[in-house]
Short mmCIF file of C-alpha atoms and ligand atoms in Angstrom, two decimals:
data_model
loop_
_atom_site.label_atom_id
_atom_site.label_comp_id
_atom_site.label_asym_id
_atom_site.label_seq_id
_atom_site.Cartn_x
_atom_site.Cartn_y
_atom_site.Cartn_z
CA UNK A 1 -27.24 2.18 -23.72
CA UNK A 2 -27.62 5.15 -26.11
CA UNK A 3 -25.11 5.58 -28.08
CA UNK A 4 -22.74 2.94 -30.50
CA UNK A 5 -19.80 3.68 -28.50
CA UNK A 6 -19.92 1.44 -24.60
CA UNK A 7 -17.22 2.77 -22.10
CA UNK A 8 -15.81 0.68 -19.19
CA UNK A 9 -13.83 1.82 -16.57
CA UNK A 10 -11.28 -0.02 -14.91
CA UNK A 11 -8.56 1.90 -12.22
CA UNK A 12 -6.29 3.83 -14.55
CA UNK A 13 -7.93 3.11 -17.87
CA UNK A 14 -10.53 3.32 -20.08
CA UNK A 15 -11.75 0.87 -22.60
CA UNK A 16 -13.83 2.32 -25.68
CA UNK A 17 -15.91 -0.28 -27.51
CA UNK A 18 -17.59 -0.23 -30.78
CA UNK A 19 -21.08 -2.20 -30.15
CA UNK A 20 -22.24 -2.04 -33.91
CA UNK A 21 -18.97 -4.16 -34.26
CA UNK A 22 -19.30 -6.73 -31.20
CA UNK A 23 -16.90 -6.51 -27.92
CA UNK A 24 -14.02 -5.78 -29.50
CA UNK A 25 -11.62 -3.11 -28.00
CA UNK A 26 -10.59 -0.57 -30.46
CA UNK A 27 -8.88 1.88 -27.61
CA UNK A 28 -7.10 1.93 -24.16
CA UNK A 29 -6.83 5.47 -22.53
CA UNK A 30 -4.76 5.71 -19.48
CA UNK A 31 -7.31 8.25 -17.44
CA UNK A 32 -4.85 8.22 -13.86
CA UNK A 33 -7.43 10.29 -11.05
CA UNK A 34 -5.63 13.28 -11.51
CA UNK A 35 -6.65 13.68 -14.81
CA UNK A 36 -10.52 12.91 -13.63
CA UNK A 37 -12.25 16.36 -13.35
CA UNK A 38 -15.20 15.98 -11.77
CA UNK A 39 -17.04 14.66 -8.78
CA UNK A 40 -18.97 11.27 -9.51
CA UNK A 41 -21.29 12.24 -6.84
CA UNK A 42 -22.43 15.75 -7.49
CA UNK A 43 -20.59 16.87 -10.75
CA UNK A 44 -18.70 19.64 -8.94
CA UNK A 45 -15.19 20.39 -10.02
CA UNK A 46 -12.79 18.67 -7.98
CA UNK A 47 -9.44 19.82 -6.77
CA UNK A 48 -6.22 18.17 -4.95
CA UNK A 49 -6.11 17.72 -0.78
CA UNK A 50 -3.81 16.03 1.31
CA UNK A 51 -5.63 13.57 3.20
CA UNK A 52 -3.11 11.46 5.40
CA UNK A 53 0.13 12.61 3.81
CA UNK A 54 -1.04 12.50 -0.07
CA UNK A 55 -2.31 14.53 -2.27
CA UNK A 56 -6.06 13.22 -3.32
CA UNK A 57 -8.85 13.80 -5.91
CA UNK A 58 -10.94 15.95 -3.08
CA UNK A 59 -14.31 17.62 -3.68
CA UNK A 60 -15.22 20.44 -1.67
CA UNK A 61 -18.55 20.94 -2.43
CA UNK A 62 -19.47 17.57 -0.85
CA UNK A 63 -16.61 15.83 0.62
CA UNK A 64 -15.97 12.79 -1.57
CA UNK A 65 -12.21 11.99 -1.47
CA UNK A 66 -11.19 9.55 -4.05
CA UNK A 67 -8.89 6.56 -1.94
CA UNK A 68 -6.62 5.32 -4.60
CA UNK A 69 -5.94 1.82 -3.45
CA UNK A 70 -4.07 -0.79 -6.31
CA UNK A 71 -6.72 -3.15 -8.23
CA UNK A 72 -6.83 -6.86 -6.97
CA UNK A 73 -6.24 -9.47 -9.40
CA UNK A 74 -5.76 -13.18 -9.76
CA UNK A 75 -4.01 -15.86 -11.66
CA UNK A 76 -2.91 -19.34 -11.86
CA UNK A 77 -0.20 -21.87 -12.56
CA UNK A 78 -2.26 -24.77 -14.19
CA UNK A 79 -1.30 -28.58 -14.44
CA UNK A 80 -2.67 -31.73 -15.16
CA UNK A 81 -0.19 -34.00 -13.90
CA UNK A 82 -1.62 -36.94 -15.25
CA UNK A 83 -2.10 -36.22 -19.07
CA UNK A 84 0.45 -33.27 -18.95
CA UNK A 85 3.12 -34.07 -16.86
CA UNK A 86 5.84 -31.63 -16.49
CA UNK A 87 3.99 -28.73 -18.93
CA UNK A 88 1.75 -25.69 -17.50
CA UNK A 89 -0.42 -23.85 -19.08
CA UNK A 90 0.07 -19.77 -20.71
CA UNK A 91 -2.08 -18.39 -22.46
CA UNK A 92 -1.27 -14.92 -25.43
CA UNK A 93 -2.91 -11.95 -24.81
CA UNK A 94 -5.09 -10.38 -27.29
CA UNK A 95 -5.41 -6.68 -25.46
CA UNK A 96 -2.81 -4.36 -24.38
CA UNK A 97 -1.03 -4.02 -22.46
CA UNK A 98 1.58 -6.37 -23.77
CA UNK A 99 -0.67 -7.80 -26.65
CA UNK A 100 0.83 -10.90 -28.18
CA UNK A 101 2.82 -11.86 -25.07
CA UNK A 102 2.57 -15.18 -23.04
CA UNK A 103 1.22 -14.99 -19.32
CA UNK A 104 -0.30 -16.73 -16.61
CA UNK A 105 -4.44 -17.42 -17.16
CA UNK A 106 -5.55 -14.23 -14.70
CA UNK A 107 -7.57 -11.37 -14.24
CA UNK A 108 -9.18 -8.77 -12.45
CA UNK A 109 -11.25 -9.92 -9.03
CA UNK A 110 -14.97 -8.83 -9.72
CA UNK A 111 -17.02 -7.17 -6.49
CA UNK A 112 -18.31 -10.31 -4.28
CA UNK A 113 -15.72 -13.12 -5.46
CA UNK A 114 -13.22 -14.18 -3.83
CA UNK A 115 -9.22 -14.21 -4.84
CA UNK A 116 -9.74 -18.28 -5.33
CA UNK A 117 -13.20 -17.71 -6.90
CA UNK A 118 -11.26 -14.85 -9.52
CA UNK A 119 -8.68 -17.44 -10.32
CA UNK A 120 -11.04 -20.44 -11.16
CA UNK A 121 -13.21 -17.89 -13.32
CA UNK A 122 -10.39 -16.44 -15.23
CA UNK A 123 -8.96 -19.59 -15.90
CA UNK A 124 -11.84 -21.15 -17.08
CA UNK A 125 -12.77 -17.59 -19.30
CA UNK A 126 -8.87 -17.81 -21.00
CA UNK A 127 -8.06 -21.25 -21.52
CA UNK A 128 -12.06 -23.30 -21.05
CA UNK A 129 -10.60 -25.75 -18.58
CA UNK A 130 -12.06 -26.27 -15.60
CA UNK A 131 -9.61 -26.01 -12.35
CA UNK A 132 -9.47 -26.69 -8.82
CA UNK A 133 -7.28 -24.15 -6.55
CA UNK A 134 -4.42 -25.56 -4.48
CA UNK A 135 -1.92 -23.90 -2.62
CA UNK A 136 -0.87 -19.98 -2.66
CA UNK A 137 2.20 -19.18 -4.87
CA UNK A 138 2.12 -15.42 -3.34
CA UNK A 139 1.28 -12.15 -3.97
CA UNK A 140 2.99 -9.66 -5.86
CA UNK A 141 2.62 -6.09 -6.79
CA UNK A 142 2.90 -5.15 -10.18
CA UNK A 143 6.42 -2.90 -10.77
CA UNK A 144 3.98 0.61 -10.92
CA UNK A 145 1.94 -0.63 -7.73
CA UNK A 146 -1.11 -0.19 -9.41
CA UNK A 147 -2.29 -4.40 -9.80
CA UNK A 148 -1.79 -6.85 -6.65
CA UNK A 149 -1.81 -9.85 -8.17
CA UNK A 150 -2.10 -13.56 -6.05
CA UNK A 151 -0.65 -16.54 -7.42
CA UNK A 152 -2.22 -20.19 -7.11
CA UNK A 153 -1.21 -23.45 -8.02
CA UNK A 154 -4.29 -25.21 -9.67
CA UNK A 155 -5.05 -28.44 -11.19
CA UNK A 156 -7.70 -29.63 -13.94
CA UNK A 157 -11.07 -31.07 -13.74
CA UNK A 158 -12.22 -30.83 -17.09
CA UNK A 159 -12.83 -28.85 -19.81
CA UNK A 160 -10.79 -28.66 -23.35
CA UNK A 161 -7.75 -26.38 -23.92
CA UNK A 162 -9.07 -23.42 -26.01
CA UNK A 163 -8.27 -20.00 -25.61
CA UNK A 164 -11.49 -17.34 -24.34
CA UNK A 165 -12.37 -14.24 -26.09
CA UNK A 166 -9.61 -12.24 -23.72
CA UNK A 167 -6.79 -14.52 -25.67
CA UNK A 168 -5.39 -15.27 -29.13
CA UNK A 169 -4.15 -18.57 -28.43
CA UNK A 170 -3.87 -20.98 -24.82
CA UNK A 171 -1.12 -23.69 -24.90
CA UNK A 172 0.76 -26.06 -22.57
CA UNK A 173 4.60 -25.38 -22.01
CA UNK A 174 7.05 -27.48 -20.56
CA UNK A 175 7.50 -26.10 -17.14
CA UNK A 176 11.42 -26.05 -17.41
CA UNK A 177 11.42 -23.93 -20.43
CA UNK A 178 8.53 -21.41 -21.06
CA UNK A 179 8.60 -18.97 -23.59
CA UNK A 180 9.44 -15.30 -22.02
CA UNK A 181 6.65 -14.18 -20.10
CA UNK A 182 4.70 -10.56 -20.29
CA UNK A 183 4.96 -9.16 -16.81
CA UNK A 184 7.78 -9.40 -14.32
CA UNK A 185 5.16 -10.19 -11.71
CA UNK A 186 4.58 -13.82 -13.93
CA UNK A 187 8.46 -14.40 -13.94
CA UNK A 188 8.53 -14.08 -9.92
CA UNK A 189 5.59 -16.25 -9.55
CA UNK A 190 6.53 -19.07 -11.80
CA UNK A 191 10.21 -18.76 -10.30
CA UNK A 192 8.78 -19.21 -6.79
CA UNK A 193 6.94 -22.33 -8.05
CA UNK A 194 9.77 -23.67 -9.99
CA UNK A 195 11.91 -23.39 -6.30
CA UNK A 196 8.29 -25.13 -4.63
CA UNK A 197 8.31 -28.04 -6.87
CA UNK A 198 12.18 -28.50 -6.88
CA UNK A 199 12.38 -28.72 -2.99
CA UNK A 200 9.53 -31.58 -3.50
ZN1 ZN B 1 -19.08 16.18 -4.84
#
């Protein structure tokens, strides 16, 4: 890569990176497709269509129509019943949105994994334990539609609590009294398993 400043793009925003100063984020930019100007295929300009009822990023000169579909993501309720009975795991977020709030040990799917796959790999990226999958929680959309997120139960294998580069800190927490979570999707997940475990 030429130059010192590395750009990743994720749906609906843009990360901006300082290499000379390591992988740390220094800015978020919300870039929704209707701010995106031109076509990733041939660089012509692109305009608005409807294309099944909605307006779309459209390019005439070529034909690429940009499908706006929510991003898929995955997290996970982990336990380890035998040396932590009762507690769960959260982990603090170190980048926004919601930086410095408590959530669920989750992330983004990559291309080629699958939902379980994402949840085992975030896990063990946030909090370094290693977890097997259990049941399905649910799925949830986030309030703006833009994340689908699908909740597991998981359990430990191994590994020692410490929180990954994505976190500032990764603690248990008594399952009957967590500290206020981040997203509302979190609260409806862990209040579904919270319902699960009391009809046990
Ligand atoms: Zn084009």
């Amino acid at each position: 890569m030429g130059g010192p400043l590395r750009y990743a793009l994720s749906t609906g925003a843009i990360a901006l990176s300082d290499a000379s100063q390591g992988s740390e984020f220094v800015q978020w930019r919300h870039a929704p497709p209707s701010e995106w100007q031109f076509c990733p295929l041939c660089r012509s300009d692109l305009t608005n269509q409807v294309w099944d009822g909605k307006m779309r990023r459209y390019c005439p000169a070529c034909g690429f129509v940009y499908w706006e579909r929510p991003v898929p993501a995955a997290a996970a309720v982990v336990l380890d019943p035998a040396r932590q009975p009762g507690q769960m795991v959260l982990v603090r977020r170190r980048y926004p949105p919601e930086e410095g709030q408590w959530t669920l040990p989750g992330g983004g799917i990559e291309a080629g994994e699958s939902v379980q796959e994402a949840a085992r790999r975030e896990v063990l990226e946030e909090t370094g334990l290693a977890v097997a999958v259990d049941q399905q929680i649910g799925t949830w959309s986030t309030p703006s539609a833009e994340t689908l997120i699908t909740f597991f139960a998981a359990h430990v294998l191994g590994g020692q609590l410490e929180a990954g580069t994505d976190a500032l800190e990764a603690a248990w927490f008594p399952i009957a009294a967590l500290p206020d979570l981040a997203f509302n999707t979190h609260r409806d997940a862990v209040e579904s398993f919270r319902k699960h475990i009391s009809s046990l």
